[in-house]
XYZ file of N, CA and C in Angstrom:
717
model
N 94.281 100.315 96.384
C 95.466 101.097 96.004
C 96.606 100.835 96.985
N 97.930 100.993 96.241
C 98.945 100.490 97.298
C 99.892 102.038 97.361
N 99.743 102.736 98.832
C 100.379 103.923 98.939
C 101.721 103.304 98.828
N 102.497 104.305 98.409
C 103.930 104.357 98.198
C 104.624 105.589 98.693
N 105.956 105.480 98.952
C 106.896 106.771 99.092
C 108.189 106.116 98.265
N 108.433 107.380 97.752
C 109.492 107.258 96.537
C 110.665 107.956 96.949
N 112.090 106.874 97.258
C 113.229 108.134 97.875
C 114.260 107.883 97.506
N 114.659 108.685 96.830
C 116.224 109.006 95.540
C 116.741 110.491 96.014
N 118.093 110.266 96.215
C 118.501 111.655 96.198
C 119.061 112.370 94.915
N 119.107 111.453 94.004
C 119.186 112.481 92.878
C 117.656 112.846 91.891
N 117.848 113.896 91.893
C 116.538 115.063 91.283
C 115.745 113.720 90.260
N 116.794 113.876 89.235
C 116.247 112.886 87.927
C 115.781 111.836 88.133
N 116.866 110.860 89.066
C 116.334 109.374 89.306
C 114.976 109.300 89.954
N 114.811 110.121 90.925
C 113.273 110.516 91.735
C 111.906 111.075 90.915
N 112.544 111.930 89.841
C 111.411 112.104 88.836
C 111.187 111.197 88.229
N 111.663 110.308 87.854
C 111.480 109.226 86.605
C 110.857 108.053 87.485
N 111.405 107.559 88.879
C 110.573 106.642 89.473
C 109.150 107.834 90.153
N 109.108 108.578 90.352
C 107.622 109.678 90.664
C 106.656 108.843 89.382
N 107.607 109.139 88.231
C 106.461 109.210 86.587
C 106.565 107.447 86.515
N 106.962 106.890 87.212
C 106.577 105.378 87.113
C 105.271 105.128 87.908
N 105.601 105.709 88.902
C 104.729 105.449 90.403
C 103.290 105.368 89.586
N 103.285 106.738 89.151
C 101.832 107.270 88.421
C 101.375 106.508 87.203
N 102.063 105.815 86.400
C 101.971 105.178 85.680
C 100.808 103.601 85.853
N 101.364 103.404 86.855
C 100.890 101.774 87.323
C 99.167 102.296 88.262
N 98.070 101.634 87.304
C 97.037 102.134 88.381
C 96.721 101.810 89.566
N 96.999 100.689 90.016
C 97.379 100.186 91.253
C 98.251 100.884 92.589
N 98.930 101.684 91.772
C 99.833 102.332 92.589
C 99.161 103.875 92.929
N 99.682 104.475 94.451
C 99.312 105.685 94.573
C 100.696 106.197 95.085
N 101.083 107.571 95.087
C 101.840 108.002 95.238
C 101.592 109.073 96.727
N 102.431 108.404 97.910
C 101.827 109.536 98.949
C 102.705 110.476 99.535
N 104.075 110.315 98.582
C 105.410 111.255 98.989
C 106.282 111.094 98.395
N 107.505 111.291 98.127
C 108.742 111.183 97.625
C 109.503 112.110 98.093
N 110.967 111.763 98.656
C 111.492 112.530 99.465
C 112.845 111.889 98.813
N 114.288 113.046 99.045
C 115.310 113.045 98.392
C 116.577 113.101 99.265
N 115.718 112.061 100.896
C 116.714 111.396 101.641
C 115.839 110.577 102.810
N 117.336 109.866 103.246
C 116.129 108.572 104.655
C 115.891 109.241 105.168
N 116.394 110.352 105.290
C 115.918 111.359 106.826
C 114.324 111.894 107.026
N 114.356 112.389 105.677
C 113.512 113.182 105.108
C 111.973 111.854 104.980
N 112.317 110.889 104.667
C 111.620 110.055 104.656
C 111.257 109.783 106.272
N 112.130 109.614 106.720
C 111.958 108.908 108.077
C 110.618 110.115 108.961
N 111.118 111.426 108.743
C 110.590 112.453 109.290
C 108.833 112.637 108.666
N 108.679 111.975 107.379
C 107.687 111.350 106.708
C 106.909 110.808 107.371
N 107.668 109.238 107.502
C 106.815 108.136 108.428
C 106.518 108.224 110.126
N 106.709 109.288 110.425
C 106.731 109.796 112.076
C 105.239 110.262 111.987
N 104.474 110.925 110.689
C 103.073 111.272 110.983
C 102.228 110.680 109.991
N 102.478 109.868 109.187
C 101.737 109.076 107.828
C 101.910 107.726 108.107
N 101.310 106.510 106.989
C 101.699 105.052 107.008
C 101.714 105.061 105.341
N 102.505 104.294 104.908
C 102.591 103.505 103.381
C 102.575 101.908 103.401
N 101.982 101.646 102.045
C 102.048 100.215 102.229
C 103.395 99.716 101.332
N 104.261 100.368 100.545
C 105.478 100.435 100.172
C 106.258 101.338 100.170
N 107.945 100.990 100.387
C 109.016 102.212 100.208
C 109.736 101.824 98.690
N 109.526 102.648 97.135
C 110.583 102.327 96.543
C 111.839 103.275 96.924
N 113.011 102.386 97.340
C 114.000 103.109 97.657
C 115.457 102.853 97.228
N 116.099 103.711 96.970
C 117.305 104.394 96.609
C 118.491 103.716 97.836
N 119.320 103.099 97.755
C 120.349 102.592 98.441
C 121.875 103.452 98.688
N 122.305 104.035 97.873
C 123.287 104.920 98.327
C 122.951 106.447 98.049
N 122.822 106.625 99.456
C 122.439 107.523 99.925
C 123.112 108.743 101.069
N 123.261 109.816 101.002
C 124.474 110.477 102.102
C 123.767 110.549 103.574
N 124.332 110.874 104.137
C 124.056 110.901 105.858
C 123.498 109.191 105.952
N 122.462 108.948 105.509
C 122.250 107.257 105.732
C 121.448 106.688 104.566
N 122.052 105.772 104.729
C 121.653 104.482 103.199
C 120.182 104.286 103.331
N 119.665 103.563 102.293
C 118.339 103.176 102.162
C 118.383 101.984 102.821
N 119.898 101.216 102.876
C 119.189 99.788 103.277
C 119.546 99.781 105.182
N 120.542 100.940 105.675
C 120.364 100.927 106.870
C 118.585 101.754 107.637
N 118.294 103.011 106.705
C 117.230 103.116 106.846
C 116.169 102.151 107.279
N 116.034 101.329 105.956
C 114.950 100.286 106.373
C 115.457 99.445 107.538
N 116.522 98.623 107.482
C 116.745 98.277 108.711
C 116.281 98.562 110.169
N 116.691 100.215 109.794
C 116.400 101.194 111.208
C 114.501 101.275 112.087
N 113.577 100.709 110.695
C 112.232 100.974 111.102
C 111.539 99.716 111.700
N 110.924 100.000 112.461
C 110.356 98.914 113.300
C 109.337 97.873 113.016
N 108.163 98.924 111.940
C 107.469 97.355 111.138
C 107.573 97.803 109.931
N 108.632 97.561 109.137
C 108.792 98.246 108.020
C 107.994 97.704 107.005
N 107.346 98.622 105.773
C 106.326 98.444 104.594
C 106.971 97.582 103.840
N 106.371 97.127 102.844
C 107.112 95.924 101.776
C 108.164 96.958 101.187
N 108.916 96.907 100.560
C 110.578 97.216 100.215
C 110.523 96.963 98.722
N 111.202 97.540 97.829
C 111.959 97.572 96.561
C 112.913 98.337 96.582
N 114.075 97.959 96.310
C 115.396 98.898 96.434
C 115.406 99.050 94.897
N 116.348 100.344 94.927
C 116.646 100.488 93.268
C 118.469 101.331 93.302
N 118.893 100.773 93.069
C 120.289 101.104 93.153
C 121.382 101.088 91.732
N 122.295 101.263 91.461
C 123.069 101.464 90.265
C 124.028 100.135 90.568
N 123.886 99.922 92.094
C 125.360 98.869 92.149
C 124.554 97.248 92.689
N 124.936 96.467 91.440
C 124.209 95.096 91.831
C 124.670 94.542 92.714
N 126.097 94.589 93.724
C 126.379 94.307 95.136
C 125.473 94.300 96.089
N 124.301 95.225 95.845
C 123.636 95.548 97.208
C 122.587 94.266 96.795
N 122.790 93.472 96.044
C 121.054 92.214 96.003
C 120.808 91.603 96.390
N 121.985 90.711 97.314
C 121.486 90.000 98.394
C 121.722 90.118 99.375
N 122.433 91.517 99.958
C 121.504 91.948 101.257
C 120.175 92.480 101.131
N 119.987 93.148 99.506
C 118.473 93.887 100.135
C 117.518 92.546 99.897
N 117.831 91.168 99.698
C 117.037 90.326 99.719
C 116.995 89.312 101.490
N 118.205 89.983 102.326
C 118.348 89.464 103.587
C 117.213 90.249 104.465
N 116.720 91.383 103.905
C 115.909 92.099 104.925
C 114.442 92.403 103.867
N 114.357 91.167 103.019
C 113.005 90.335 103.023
C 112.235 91.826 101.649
N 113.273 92.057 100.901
C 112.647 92.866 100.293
C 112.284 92.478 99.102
N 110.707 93.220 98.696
C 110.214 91.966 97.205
C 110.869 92.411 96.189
N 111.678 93.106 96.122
C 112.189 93.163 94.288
C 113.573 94.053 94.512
N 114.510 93.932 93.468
C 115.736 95.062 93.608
C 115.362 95.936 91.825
N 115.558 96.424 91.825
C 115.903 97.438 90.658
C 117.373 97.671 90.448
N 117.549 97.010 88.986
C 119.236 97.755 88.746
C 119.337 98.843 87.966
N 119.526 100.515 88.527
C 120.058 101.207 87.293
C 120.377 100.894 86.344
N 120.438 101.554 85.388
C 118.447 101.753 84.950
C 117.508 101.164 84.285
N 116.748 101.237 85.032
C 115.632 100.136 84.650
C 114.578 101.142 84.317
N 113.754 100.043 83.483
C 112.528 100.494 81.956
C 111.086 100.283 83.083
N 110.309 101.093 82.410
C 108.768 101.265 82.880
C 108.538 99.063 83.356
N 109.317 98.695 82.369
C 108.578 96.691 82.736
C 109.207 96.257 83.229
N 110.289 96.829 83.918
C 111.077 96.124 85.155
C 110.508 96.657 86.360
N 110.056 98.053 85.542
C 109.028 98.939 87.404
C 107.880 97.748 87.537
N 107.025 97.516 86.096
C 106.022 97.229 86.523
C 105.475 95.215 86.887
N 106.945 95.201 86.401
C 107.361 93.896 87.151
C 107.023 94.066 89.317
N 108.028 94.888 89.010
C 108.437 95.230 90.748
C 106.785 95.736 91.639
N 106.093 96.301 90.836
C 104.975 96.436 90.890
C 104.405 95.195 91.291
N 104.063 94.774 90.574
C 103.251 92.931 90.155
C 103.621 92.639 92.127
N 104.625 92.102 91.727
C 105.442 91.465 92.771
C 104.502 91.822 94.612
N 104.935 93.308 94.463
C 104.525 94.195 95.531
C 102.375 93.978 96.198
N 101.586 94.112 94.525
C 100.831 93.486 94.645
C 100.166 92.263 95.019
N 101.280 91.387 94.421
C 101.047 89.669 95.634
C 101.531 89.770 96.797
N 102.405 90.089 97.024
C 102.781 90.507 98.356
C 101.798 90.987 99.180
N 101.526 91.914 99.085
C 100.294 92.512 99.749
C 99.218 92.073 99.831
N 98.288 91.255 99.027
C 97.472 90.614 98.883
C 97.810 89.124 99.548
N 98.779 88.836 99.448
C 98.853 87.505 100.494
C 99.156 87.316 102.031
N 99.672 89.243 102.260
C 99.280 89.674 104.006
C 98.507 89.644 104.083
N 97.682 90.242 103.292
C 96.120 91.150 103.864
C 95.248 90.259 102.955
N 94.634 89.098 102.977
C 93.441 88.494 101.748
C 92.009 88.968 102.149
N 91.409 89.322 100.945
C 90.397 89.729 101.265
C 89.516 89.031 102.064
N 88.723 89.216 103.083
C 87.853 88.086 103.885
C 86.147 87.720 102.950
N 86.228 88.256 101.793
C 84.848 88.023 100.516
C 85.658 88.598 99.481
N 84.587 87.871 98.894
C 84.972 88.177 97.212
C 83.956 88.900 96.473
N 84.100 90.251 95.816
C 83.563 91.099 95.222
C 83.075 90.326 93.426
N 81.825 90.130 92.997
C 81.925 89.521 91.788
C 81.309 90.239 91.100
N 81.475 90.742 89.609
C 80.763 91.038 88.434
C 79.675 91.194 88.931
N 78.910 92.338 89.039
C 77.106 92.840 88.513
C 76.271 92.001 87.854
N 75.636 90.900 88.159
C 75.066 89.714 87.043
C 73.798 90.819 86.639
N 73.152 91.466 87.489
C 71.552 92.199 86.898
C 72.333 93.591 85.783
N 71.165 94.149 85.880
C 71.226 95.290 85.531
C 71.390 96.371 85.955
N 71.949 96.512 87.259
C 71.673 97.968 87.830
C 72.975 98.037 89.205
N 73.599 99.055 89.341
C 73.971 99.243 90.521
C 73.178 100.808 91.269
N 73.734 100.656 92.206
C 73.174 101.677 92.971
C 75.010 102.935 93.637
N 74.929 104.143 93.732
C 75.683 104.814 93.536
C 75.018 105.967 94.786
N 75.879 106.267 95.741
C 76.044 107.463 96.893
C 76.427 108.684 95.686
N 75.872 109.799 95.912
C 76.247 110.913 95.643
C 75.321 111.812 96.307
N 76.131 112.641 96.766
C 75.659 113.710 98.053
C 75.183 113.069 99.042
N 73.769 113.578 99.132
C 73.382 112.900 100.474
C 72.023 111.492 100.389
N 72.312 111.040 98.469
C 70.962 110.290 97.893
C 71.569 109.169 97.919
N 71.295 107.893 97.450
C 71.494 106.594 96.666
C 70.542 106.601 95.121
N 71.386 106.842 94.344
C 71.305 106.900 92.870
C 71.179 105.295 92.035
N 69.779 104.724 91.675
C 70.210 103.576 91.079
C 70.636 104.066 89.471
N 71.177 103.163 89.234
C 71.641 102.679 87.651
C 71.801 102.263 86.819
N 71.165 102.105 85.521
C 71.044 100.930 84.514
C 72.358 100.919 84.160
N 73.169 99.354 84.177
C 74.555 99.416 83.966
C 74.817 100.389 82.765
N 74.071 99.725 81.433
C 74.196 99.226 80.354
C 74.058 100.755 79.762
N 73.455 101.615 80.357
C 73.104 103.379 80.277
C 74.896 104.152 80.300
N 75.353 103.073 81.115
C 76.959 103.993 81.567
C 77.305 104.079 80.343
N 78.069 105.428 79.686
C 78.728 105.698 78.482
C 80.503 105.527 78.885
N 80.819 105.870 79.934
C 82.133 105.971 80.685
C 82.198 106.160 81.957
N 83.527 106.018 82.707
C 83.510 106.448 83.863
C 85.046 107.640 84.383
N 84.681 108.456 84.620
C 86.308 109.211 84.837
C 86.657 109.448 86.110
N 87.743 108.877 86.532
C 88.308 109.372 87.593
C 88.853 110.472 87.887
N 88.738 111.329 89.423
C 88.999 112.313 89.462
C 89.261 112.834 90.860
N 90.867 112.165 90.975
C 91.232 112.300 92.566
C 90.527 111.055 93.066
N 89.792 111.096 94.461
C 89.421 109.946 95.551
C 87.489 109.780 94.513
N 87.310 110.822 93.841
C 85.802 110.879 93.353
C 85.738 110.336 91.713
N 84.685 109.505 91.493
C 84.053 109.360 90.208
C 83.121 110.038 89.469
N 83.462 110.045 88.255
C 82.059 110.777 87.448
C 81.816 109.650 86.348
N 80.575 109.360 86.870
C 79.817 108.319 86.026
C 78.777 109.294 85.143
N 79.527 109.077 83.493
C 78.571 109.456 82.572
C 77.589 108.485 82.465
N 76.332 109.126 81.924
C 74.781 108.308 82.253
C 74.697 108.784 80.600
N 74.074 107.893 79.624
C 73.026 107.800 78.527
C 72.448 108.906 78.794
N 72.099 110.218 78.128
C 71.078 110.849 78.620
C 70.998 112.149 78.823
N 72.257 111.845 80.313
C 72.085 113.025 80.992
C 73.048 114.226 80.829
N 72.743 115.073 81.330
C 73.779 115.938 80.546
C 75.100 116.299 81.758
N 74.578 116.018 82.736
C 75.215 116.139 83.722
C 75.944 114.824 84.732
N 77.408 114.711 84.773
C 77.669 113.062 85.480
C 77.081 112.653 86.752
N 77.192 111.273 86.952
C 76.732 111.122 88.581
C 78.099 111.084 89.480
N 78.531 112.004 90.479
C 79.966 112.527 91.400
C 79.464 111.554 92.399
N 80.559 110.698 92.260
C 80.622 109.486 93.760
C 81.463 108.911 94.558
N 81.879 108.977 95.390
C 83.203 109.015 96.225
C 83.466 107.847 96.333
N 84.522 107.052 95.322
C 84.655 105.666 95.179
C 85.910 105.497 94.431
N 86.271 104.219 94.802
C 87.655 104.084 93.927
C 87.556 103.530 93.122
N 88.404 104.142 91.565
C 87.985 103.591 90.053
C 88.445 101.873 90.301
N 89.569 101.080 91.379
C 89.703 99.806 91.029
C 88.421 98.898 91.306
N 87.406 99.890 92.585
C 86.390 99.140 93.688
C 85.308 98.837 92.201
N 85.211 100.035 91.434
C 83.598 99.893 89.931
C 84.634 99.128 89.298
N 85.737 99.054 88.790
C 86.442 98.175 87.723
C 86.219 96.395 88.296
N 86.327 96.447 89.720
C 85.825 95.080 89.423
C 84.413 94.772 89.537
N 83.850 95.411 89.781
C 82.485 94.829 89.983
C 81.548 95.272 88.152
N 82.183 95.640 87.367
C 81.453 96.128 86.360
C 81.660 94.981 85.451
N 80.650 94.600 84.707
C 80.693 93.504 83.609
C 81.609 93.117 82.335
N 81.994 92.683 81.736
C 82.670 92.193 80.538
C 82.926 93.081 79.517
N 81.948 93.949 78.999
C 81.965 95.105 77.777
C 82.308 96.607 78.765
N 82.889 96.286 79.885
C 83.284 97.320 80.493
C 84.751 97.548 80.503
N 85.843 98.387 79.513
C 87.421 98.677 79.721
C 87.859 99.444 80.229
N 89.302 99.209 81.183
C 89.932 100.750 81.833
C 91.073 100.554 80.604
N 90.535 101.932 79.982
C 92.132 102.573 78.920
C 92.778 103.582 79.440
N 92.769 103.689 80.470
C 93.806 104.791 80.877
C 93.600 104.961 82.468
N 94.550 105.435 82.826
C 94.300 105.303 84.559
C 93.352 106.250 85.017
N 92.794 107.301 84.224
C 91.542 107.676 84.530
C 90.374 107.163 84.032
N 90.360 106.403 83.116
C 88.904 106.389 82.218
C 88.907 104.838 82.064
N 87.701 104.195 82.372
C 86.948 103.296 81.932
C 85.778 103.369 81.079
N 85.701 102.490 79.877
C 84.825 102.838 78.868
C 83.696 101.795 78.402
N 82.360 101.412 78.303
C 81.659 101.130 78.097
C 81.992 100.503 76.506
N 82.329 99.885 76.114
C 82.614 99.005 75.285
C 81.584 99.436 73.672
N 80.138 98.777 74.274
C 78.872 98.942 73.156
C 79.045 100.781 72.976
N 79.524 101.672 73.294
C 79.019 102.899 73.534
C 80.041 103.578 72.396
N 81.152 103.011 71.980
C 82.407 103.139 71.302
C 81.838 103.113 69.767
N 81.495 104.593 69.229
C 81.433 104.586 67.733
C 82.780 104.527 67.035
N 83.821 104.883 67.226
C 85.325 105.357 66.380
C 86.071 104.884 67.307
N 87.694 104.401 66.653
C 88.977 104.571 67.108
C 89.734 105.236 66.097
N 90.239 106.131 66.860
C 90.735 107.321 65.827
C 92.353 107.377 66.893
N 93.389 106.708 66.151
C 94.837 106.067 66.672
C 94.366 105.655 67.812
N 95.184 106.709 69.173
C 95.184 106.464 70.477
C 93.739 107.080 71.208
N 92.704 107.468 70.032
C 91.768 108.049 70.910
C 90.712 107.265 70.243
N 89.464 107.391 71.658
C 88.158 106.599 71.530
C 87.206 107.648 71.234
N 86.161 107.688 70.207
C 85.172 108.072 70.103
C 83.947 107.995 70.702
N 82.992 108.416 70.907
C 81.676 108.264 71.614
C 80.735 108.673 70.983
N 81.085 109.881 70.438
C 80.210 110.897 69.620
C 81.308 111.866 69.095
N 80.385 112.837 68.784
C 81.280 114.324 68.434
C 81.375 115.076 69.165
N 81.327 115.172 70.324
C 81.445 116.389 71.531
C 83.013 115.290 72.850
N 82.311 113.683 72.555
C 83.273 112.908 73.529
C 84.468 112.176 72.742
N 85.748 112.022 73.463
C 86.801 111.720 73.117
C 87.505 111.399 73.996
N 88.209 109.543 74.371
C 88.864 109.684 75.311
C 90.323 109.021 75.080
N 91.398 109.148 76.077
C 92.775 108.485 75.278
C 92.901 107.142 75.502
N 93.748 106.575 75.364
C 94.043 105.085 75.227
C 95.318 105.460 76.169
N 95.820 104.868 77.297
C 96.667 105.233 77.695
C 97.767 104.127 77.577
N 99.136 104.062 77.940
C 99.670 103.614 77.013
C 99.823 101.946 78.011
N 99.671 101.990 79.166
C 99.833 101.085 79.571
C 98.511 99.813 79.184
N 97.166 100.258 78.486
C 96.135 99.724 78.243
C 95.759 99.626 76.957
N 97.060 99.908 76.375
C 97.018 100.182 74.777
C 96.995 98.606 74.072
N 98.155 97.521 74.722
C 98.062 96.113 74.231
C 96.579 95.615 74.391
N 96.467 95.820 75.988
C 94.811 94.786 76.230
C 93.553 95.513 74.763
N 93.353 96.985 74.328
C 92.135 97.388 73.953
C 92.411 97.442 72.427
N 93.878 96.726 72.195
C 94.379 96.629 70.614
C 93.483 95.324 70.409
N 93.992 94.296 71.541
C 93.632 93.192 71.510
C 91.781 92.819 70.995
N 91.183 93.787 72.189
C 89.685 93.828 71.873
C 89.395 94.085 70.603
N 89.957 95.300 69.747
C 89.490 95.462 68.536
C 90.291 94.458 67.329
N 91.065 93.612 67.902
C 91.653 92.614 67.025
C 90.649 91.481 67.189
N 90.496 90.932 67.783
C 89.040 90.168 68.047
C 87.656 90.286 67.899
N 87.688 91.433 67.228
C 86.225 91.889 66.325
C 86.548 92.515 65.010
N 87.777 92.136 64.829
C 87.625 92.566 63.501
C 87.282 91.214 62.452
N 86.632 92.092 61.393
C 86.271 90.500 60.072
C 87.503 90.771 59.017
N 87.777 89.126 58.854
C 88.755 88.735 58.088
C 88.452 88.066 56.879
């Protein structure tokens, strides 16, 4: 996950990049503040691994702000006035935003932020697909094994997972991050929504934006995962 702080001084512009932030699952949201100051007074007891930020700004700008910090986080400015684009590209920042910009120019700026980061920090191994049948899962104070193929779904919930099991009536609670099981889980495994990953074979109905399981389960299609899981059921359908 890539923490973020979000800083606009106007109300609206700050809500609408907040409801972007949340949007992108990759992204976490660890503040938003509605000046540099306020930000700055932020980064005095926290760390982020990005600032999306707001350029005209009162008492001090976003781009003297960043200037002002000593190892400053990767950068996206978002401003109304396209003057500011190649200075905020002199102080090495990965993307500008021009008022106003759409959820796929955020999640452009997104993308971007993600290689970025990944080409500071590369992983030192590579995590691959589950080839057997089984993982194994911490909850409380046990190690829980698991027949993949048993998982009906998985829901996120805050920093914790609930892995529904075939079966049981009750989930398995495991303190893990939904991107860490999304990659290591096999092929008939989908994330449709930034909480829910779904077991593919386990899918009786699509009923519009919602997935069936049974008659008691129902989950949404969220909208950013709506092309990829159109796609899946376009590729099994008979013609």
């Amino acid at each position: 996950m890539i923490r973020c702080l979000a800083i606009d001084d106007e109300p609206l512009a700050l809500q609408q990049l907040v409801a972007y932030i949340n949007k992108v699952p990759f992204l976490e949201l660890a503040a938003q503040c509605q000046s540099a100051l306020e930000a700055r007074q932020f980064l005095e007891s926290d760390t982020v691994d990005a600032i999306f930020c707001d350029i005209n700004m009162p008492d001090l700008n976003g781009m003297d702000f960043v200037k002002s910090l000593v190892s400053p986080p990767l950068i996206v400015f978002t401003t109304a006035y396209s003057e500011y684009a190649v200075e905020g590209f002199k102080v090495n920042a990965v993307d500008y935003l021009l008022k106003p910009f759409g959820l796929q120019d955020f999640q452009r700026a997104a993308s971007r932020l993600q290689e970025r980061l990944s080409s500071l920090h590369p992983s030192p191994f590579t995590l691959h697909p589950i080839e057997d049948d089984t993982l194994y899962l911490k909850t409380d104070y046990r190690v829980v094994k698991v027949t993949v193929d048993d998982i009906r779904y998985i829901e996120g919930m805050s920093e914790y997972l609930k892995v529904w099991v075939e079966g049981e009536a009750k989930p398995i609670i495991t303190l893990l991050a939904m991107k860490k099981l999304e990659e290591r889980l096999p092929a008939h495994f989908m994330r449709i929504h930034r909480s829910y990953i779904v077991n593919l074979n386990k899918i009786q109905e699509v009923n519009k934006n919602r997935i069936i399981l049974d008659a008691q389960t129902n989950l949404p299609v969220g909208e950013l995962y709506k092309e990829a899981f159109q796609n899946y059921l376009q590729s099994r359908f008979i013609k």
